[in-house]
XYZ file of C-alpha atoms in Angstrom:
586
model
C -24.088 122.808 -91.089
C -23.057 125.067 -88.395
C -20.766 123.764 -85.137
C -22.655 123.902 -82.744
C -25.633 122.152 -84.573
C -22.934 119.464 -85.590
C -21.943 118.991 -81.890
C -25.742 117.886 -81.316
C -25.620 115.842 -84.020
C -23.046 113.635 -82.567
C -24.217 113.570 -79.587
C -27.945 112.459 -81.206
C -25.979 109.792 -83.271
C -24.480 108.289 -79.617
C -27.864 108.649 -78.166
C -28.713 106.364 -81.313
C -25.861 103.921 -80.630
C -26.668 103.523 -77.082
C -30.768 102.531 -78.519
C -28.742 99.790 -80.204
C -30.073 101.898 -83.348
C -27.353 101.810 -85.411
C -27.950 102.342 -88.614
C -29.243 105.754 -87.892
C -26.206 105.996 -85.701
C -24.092 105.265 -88.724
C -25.962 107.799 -91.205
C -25.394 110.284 -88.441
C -21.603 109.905 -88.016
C -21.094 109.903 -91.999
C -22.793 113.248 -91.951
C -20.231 114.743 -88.906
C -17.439 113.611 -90.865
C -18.225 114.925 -94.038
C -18.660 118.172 -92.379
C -15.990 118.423 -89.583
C -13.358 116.040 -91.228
C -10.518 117.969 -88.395
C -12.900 116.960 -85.560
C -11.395 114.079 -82.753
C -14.841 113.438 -81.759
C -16.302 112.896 -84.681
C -13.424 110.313 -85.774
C -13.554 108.907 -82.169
C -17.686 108.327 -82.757
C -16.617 106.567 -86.132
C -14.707 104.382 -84.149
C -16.780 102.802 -81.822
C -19.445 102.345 -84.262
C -16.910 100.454 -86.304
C -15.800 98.616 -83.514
C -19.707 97.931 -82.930
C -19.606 95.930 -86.312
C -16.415 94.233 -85.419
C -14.216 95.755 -88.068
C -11.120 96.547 -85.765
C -9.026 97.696 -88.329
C -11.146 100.622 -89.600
C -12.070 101.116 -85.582
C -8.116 101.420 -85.252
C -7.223 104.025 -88.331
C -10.593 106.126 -87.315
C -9.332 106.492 -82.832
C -6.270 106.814 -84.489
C -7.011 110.178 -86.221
C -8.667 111.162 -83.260
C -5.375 111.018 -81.340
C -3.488 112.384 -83.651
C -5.382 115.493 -83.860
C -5.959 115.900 -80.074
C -3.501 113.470 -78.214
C -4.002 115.084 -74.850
C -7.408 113.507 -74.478
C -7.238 110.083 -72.565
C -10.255 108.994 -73.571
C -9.381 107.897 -76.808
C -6.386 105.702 -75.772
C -9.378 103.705 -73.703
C -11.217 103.330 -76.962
C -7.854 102.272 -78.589
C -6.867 99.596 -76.218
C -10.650 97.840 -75.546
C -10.306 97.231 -79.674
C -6.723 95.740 -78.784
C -8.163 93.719 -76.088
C -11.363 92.554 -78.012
C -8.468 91.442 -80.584
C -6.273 89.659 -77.874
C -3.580 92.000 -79.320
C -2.933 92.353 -75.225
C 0.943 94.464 -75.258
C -0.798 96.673 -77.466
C -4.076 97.349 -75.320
C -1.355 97.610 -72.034
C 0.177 100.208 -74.319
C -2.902 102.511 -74.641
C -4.025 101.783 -71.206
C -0.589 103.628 -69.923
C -1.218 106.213 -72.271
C -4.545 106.440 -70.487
C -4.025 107.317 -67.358
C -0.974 109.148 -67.796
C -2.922 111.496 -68.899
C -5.911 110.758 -66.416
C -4.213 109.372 -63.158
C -7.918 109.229 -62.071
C -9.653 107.226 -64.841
C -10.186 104.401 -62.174
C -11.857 102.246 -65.440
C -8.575 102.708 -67.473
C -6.460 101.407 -64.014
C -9.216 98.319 -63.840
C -8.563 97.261 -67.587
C -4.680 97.995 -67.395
C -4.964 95.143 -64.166
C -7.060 92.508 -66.544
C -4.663 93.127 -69.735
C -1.828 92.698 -67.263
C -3.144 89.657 -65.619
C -4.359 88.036 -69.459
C -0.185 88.137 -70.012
C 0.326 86.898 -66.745
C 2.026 89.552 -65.012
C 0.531 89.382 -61.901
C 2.228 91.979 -59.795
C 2.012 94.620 -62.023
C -2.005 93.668 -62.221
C -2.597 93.957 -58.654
C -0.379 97.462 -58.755
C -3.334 98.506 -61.057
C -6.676 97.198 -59.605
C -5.378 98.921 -56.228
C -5.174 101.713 -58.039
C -8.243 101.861 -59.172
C -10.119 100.697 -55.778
C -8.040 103.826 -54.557
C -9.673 105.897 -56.665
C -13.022 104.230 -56.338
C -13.272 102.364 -53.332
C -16.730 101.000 -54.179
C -15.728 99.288 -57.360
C -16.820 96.056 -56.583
C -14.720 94.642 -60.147
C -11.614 95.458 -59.153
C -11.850 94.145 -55.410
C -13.016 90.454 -56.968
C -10.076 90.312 -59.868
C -7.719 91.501 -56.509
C -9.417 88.483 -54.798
C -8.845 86.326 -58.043
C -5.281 87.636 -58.438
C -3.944 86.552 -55.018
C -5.606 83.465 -55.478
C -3.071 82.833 -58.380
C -0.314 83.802 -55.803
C -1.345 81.131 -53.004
C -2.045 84.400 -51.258
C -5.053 82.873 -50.093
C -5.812 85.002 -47.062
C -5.309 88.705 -48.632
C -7.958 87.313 -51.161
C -10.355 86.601 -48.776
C -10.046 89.856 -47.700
C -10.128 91.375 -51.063
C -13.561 88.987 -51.698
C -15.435 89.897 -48.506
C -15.070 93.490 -49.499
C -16.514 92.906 -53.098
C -19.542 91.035 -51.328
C -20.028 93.675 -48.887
C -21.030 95.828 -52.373
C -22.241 93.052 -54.270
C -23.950 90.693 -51.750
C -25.831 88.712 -54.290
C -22.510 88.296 -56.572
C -22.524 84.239 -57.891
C -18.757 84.358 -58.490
C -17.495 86.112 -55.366
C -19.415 84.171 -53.115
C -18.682 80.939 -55.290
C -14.419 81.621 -54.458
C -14.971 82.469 -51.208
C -16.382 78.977 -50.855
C -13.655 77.811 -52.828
C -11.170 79.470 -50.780
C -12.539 78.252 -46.915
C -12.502 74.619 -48.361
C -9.033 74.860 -49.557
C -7.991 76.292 -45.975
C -10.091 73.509 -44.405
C -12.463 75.650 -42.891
C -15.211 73.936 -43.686
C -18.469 75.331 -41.875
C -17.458 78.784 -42.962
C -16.742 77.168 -46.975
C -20.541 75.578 -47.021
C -21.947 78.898 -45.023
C -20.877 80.451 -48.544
C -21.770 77.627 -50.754
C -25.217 77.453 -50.057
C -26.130 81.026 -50.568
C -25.047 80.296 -54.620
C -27.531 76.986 -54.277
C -29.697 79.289 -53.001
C -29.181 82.127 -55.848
C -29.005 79.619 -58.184
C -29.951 76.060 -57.360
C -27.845 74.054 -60.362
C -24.591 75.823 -60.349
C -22.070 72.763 -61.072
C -19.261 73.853 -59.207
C -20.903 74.798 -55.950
C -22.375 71.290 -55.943
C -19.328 69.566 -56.469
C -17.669 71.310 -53.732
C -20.298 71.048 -51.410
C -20.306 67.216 -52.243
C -16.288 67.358 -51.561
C -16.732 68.782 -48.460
C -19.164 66.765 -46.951
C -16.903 63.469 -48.055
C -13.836 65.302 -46.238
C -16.268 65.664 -43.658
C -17.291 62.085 -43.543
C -20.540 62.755 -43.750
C -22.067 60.664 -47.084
C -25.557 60.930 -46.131
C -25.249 65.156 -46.325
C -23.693 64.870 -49.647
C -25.517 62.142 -51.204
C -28.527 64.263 -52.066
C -26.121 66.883 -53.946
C -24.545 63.809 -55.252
C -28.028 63.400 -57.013
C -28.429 66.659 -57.721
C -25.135 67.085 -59.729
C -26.268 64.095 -61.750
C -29.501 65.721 -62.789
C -28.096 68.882 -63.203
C -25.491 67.209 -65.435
C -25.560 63.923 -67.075
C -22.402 63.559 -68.216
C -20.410 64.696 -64.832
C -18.936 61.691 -64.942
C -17.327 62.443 -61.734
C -20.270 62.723 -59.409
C -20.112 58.331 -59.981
C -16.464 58.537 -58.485
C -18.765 60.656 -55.644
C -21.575 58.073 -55.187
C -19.143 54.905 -54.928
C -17.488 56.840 -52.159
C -20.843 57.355 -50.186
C -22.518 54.186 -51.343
C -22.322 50.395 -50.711
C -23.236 48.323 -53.189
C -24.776 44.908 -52.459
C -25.737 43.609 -55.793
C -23.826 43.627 -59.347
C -27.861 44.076 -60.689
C -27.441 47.653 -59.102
C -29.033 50.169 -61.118
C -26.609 52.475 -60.651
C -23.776 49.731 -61.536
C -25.906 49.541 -64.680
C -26.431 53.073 -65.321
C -22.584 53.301 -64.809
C -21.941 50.748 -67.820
C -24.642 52.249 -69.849
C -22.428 55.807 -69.528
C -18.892 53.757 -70.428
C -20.722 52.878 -73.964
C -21.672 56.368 -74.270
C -18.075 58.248 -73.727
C -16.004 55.335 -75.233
C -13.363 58.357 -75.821
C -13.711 60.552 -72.910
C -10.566 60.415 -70.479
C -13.159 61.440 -67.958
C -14.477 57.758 -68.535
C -11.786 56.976 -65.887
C -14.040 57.957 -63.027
C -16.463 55.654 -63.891
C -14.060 52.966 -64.083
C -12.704 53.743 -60.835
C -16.489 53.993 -59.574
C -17.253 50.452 -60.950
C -14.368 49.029 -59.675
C -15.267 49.846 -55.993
C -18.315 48.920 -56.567
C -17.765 45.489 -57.471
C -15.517 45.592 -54.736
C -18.462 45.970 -52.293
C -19.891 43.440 -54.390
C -16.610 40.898 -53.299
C -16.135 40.286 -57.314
C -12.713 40.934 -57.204
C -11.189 40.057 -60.149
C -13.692 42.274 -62.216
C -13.277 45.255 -59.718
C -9.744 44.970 -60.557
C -10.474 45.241 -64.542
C -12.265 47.880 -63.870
C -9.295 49.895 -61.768
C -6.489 48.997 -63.777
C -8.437 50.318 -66.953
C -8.732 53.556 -64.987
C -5.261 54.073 -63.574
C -3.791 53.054 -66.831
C -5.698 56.249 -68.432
C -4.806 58.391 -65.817
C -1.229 57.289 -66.161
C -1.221 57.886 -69.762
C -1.981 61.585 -69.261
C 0.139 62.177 -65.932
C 3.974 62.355 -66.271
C 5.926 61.569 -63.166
C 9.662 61.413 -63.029
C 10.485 58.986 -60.601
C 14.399 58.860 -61.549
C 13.823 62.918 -60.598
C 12.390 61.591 -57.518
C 14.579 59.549 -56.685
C 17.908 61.886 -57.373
C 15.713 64.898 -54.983
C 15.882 62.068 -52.114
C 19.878 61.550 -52.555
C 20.234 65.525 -52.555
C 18.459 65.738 -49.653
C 20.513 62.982 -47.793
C 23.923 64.150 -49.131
C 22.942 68.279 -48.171
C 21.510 66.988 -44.273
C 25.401 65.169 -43.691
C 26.930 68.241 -44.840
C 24.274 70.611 -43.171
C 25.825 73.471 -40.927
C 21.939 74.192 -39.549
C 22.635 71.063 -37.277
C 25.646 72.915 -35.282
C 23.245 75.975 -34.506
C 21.067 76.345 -31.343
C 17.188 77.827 -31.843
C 15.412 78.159 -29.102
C 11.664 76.836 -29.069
C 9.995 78.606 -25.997
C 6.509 78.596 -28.031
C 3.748 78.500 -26.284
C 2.793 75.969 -28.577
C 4.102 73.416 -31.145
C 3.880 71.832 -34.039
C 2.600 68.465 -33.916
C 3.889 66.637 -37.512
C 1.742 63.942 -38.733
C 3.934 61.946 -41.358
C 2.836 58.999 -43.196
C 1.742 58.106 -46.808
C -1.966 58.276 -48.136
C -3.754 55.495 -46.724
C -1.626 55.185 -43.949
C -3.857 56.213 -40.945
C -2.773 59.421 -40.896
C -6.268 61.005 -41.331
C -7.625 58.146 -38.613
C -5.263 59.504 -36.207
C -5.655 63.138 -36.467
C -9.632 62.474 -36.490
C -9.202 61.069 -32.809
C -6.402 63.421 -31.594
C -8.445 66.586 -32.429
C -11.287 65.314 -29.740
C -8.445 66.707 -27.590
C -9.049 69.756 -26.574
C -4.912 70.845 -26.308
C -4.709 69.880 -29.739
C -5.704 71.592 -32.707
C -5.445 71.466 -36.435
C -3.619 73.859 -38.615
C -4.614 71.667 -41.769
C -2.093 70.901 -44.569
C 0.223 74.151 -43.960
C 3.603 71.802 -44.760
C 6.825 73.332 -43.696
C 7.279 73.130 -47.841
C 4.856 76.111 -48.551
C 6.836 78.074 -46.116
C 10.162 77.719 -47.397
C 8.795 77.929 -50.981
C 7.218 81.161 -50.411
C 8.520 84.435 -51.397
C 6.841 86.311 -48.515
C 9.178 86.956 -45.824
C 12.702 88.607 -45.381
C 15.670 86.270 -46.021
C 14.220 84.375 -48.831
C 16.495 81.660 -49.041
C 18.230 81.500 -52.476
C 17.833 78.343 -54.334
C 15.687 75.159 -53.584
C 15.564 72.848 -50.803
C 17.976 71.123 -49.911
C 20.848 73.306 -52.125
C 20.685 76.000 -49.431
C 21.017 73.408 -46.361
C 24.770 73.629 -46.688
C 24.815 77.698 -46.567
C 21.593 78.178 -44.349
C 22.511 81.367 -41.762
C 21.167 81.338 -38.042
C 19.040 84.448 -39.098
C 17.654 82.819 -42.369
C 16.915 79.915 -39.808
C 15.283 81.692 -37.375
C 13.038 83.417 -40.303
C 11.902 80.590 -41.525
C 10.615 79.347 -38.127
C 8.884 82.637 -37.421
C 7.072 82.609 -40.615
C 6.135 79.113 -39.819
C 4.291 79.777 -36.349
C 2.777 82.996 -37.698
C 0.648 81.051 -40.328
C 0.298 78.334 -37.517
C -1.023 80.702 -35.147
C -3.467 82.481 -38.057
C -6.287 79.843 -37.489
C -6.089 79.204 -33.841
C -8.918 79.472 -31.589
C -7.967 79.604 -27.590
C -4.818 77.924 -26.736
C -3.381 74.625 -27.678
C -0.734 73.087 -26.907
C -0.225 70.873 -30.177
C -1.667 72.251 -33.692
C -1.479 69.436 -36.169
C 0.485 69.674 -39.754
C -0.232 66.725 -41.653
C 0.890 67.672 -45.256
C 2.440 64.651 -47.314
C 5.349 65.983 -48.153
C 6.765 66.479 -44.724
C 8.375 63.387 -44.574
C 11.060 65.104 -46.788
C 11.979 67.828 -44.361
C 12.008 66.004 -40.883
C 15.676 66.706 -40.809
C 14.817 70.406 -41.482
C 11.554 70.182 -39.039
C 14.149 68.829 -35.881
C 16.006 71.461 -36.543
C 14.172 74.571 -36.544
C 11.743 73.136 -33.805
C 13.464 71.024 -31.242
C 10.125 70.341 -29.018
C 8.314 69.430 -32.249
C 6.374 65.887 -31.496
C 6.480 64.020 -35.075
C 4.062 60.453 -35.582
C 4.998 58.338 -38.328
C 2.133 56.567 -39.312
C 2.980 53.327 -41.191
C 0.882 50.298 -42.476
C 1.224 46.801 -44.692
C 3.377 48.311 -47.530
C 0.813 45.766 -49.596
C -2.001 47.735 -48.380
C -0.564 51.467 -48.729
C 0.136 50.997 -52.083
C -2.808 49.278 -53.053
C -5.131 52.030 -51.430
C -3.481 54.649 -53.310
C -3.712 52.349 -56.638
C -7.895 52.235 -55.737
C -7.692 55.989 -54.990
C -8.820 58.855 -58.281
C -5.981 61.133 -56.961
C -4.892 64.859 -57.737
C -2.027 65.777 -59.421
C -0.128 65.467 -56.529
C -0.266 61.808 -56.771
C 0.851 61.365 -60.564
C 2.530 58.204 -59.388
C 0.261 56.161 -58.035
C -1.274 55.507 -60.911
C 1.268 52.418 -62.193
C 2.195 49.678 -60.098
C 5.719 50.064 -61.204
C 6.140 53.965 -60.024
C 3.731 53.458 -57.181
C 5.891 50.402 -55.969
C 9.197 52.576 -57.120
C 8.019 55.655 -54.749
C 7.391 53.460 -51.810
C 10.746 52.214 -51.468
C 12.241 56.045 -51.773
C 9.610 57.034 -49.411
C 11.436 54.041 -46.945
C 14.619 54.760 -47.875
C 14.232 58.330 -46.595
C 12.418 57.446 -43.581
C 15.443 54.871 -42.795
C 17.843 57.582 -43.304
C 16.135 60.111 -40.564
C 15.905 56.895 -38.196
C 19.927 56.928 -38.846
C 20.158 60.604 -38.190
C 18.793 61.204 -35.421
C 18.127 59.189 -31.839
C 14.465 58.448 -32.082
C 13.132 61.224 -34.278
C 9.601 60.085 -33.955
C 6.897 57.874 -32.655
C 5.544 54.895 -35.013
C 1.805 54.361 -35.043
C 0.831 50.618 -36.710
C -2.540 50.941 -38.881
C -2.900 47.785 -37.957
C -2.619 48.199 -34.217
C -4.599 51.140 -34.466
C -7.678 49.845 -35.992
C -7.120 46.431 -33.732
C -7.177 48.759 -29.906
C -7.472 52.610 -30.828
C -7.570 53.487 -26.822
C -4.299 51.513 -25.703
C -2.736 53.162 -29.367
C -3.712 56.780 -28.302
C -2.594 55.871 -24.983
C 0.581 55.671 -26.121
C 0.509 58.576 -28.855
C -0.700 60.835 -25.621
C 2.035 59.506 -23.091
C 4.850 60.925 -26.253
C 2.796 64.030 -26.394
C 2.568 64.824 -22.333
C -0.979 65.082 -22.476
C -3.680 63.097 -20.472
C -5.901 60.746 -22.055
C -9.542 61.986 -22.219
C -12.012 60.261 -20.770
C -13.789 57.892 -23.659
C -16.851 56.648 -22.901
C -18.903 53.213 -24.254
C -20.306 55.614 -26.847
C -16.744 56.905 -28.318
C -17.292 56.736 -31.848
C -14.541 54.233 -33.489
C -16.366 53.386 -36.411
C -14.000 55.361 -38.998
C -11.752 52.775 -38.256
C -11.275 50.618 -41.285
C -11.002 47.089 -39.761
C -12.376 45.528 -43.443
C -8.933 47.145 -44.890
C -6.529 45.145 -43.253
C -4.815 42.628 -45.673
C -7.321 44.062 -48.434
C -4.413 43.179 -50.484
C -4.733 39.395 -50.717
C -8.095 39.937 -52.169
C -6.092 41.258 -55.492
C -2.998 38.971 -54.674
C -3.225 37.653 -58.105
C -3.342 41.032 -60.311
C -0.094 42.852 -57.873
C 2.573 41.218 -59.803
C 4.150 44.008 -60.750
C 3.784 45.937 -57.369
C 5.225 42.446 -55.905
C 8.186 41.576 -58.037
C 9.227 45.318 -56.893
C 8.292 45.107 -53.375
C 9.660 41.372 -52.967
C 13.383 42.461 -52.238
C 12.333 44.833 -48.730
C 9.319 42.509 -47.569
C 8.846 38.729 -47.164
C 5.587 38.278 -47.450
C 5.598 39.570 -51.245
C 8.795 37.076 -51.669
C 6.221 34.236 -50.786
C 4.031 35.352 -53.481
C 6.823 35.741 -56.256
C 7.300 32.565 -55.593
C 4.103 30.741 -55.918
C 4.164 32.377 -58.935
């Protein structure tokens, strides 16, 4: 068999190959070898069909000969490291992929696949190097712009991914996944028209994609609105019978009259049938507000303990780690040489800190405040993320509060700047107050009086009774690993006091206290008050103001489940009197 008629033999047999007709493919490449035994190409053929049948190791030996006899060409270290990856043998495909384009700084593919293998071993930067790389090379490579959207995701580089995800839909406009994260994305940074604008189009593309439901249905209940996301509610649960979570939805958006409920039933009937499921806990927490509506208490409390005590069981929080971060904090604000320096605060706007545990009022207050037009929202920024990131000059060293005692002026006045420039990112026209309402802030109001002297901060407080027993009823996030045990929960409160007490101590009135109670009782006289502390005049509220997110039926909700809180009062008995009286009735 002559060369050249050899040469067209091969390429028959991967004309074969790509007609999925591989045995002739096979009989083919046999044939080539036999004859040119010295040929890469040949050897590099035998490969792929190898690696067609899934035998890697005779894929490896045969791309392996290729190289050897011809290791200029970089197409056969792409061969070589897609059998690694197939394999999960990742080093070794990262290996080849170098190989690759050092020898073809152009092979945009080889670039693309170096970024995946990098980011499959977790080494993010280096993956991002790559995929830019390759959408220099190939700016239309839709891929590469996702996995750069997907890769800054994994840094809490949420806007640059956006960016990186619009472009990818711009060339893909259709694409399930890109428009799925951008949704994703928006909801995470509260911008919620813009999340559901997204959202929709997958509905639309296709109508019974799970997790474009359930965020749809989680932004509607941030929103308030349960008669938008009851009909996705239903949806979810027809899509998927055992999303056990779209119950936790419905009890959110539903009151339930009667214990004969059908969906109280159906709810039952589902606890039978995932007797072992941890994700049975929804449905215990669904029940148990159910019942609730239903003013069987003692039931509705079965039915919450049984979930929190799963949850618990599966969450760790260490509340002795807790509690040690709150006496670091105290002992590094005394010794703090931040407090001797002067910043100036000529902003043309400010921070407005909402502080206050879940269940607080926090959320009821920012909901009326934000009718203001001075006052916007900058959604759960939390001066935390900014001095945890990693994205500005002067990184502190360290953790908070180690680096309290050392802080410079010019690591100070850092810090503040990268604080207003994410404030200012989401601002439309010009307000005077932009709302941070993260939880954790309460540890850094020390920090936050600081760094921003005309900062306004509102300490929202309620009933400790009634805090902790809303978070108890609450399914939670992570976040919240401690609410889950009366103990902990109960445990946690008193830190959370204890470091509220200290910044009372620290500094002459370091904030305005809002009463749930009060609020709920006269919301006008209470924002009144909340407006006079910010400088702001009251807007006019008409008959038709709508109060009626104001919880009045949660006051003292407590006493319904006096009788099942002994645990939650024995701990909270020695700070407030009216849990004493209860300890004592026994």
């Amino acid at each position: 068999m002559q060369e050249t008629k050899l040469l067209n033999t091969i390429l028959q047999a991967y004309q074969f190959r790509e007609q999925n007709q591989h045995v002739s493919a096979m009989t083919l490449a046999k044939q080539c070898l036999n004859q040119l035994p010295q040929n890469p190409e040949v050897h590099c053929l035998w490969s792929l069909l190898l690696a067609d049948e899934e035998n890697y190791p005779e894929a490896t030996k045969a791309i392996n000969i290729a190289i050897k006899i011809n290791p200029s060409k970089a197409e056969y270290y792409f061969f070589l490291a897609e059998i690694k990856e197939v394999q999960k043998k990742y080093y070794l495909a990262e290996m080849a992929y170098k190989e690759c384009v050092k020898r073809n700084k152009k092979h945009y593919l080889a670039h693309a696949k170096l970024g995946q293998t990098l980011e499959l071993q977790n080494k993010l930067k280096p993956a991002i190097k790559h995929y830019l790389h390759a959408v220099k090379i190939n700016p239309k490579y839709a891929s590469a712009l996702f996995h750069l959207g997907l890769l800054h995701m994994k840094i809490n580089d949420r806007i640059t991914a956006l960016v990186y995800f619009h472009k990818a839909l711009e060339l893909e406009p259709k694409d399930i996944s890109t428009l799925l994260n951008l949704g994703k994305i928006l909801f995470a940074e509260k911008q919620y028209e813009l999340a559901l604008k997204f959202l929709h189009k997958v509905i639309k593309f296709e109508p019974q994609n799970n997790e474009a439901l359930d965020n749809i249905i989680l932004i509607y209940l941030e929103l308030n609105n349960h008669e938008k996301a009851l009909p996705y509610i239903r949806e979810l649960q027809n899509t998927l019978d055992n999303n056990l979570q779209s119950w936790w939805y419905l009890s959110l958006c539903k009151t339930f009259v009667y214990q004969d409920d059908p969906d109280i039933e159906y709810m039952q009937l589902l606890l039978k049938r995932h007797t072992k499921s941890d994700n049975r806990s929804y449905l215990y927490f669904a029940l148990g507000k159910a019942y609730h509506d239903c003013h069987n208490y003692k039931v509705a409390f079965e039915y919450y303990e049984n979930g929190n005590n799963i949850i618990h069981k599966k969450r760790s929080f260490n509340i002795s780690a807790y509690k040690t971060n709150i006496s670091k904090i105290i002992t590094n604000h005394k010794t703090s040489k931040i407090k001797r320096m002067h910043l100036s605060d000529d902003n043309s706007f400010q921070p407005l800190f909402i502080i206050g545990l879940p269940g607080s009022g926090k959320r009821l207050l920012e909901t009326a405040l934000v009718k203001h037009y001075k006052i916007e929202i900058a959604w759960d920024i939390g001066i935390s993320q900014i001095v945890n990131s990693d994205q500005f000059d002067h990184k502190l060293s360290g953790h908070y509060p180690h680096w309290l005692k050392t802080m410079s002026k010019e690591e100070a006045l850092a810090l503040k700047e990268v604080y207003f420039e994410r404030l200012n990112r989401d601002v439309d026209g010009r307000p005077k107050f932009i709302i941070d309402t993260l939880p954790d802030n309460f540890l850094y109001i020390g920090l936050i009086k600081w760094l921003f002297p005309n900062a306004k901060i509102i300490h929202c407080t309620r009933d400790p009774l009634d805090i902790c027993l809303s978070m108890y009823f609450k399914y939670c996030s992570q976040n919240y690993a401690f609410s889950y045990d009366q103990d902990m929960l109960a445990e946690y409160y008193l830190q959370y006091e204890r470091m509220m007490s200290f910044w009372g101590e620290q500094f002459e009135q370091p904030y305005v206290s809002i009463q749930y109670e009060d609020f709920v009782a006269s919301p006008k006289e209470i924002l009144n008050i909340v407006y006079q502390y910010l400088g702001l005049r009251q807007p006019k509220l008409g008959e038709d103001y709508d109060l009626s997110y104001l919880h009045h039926h949660d006051i003292n909700k407590w006493q319904n489940y006096k009788f099942f809180l002994k645990p939650l009062l024995k701990k909270l008995a020695t700070n407030y009197v009216e849990a004493k009286e209860h300890i004592k009735r026994g």
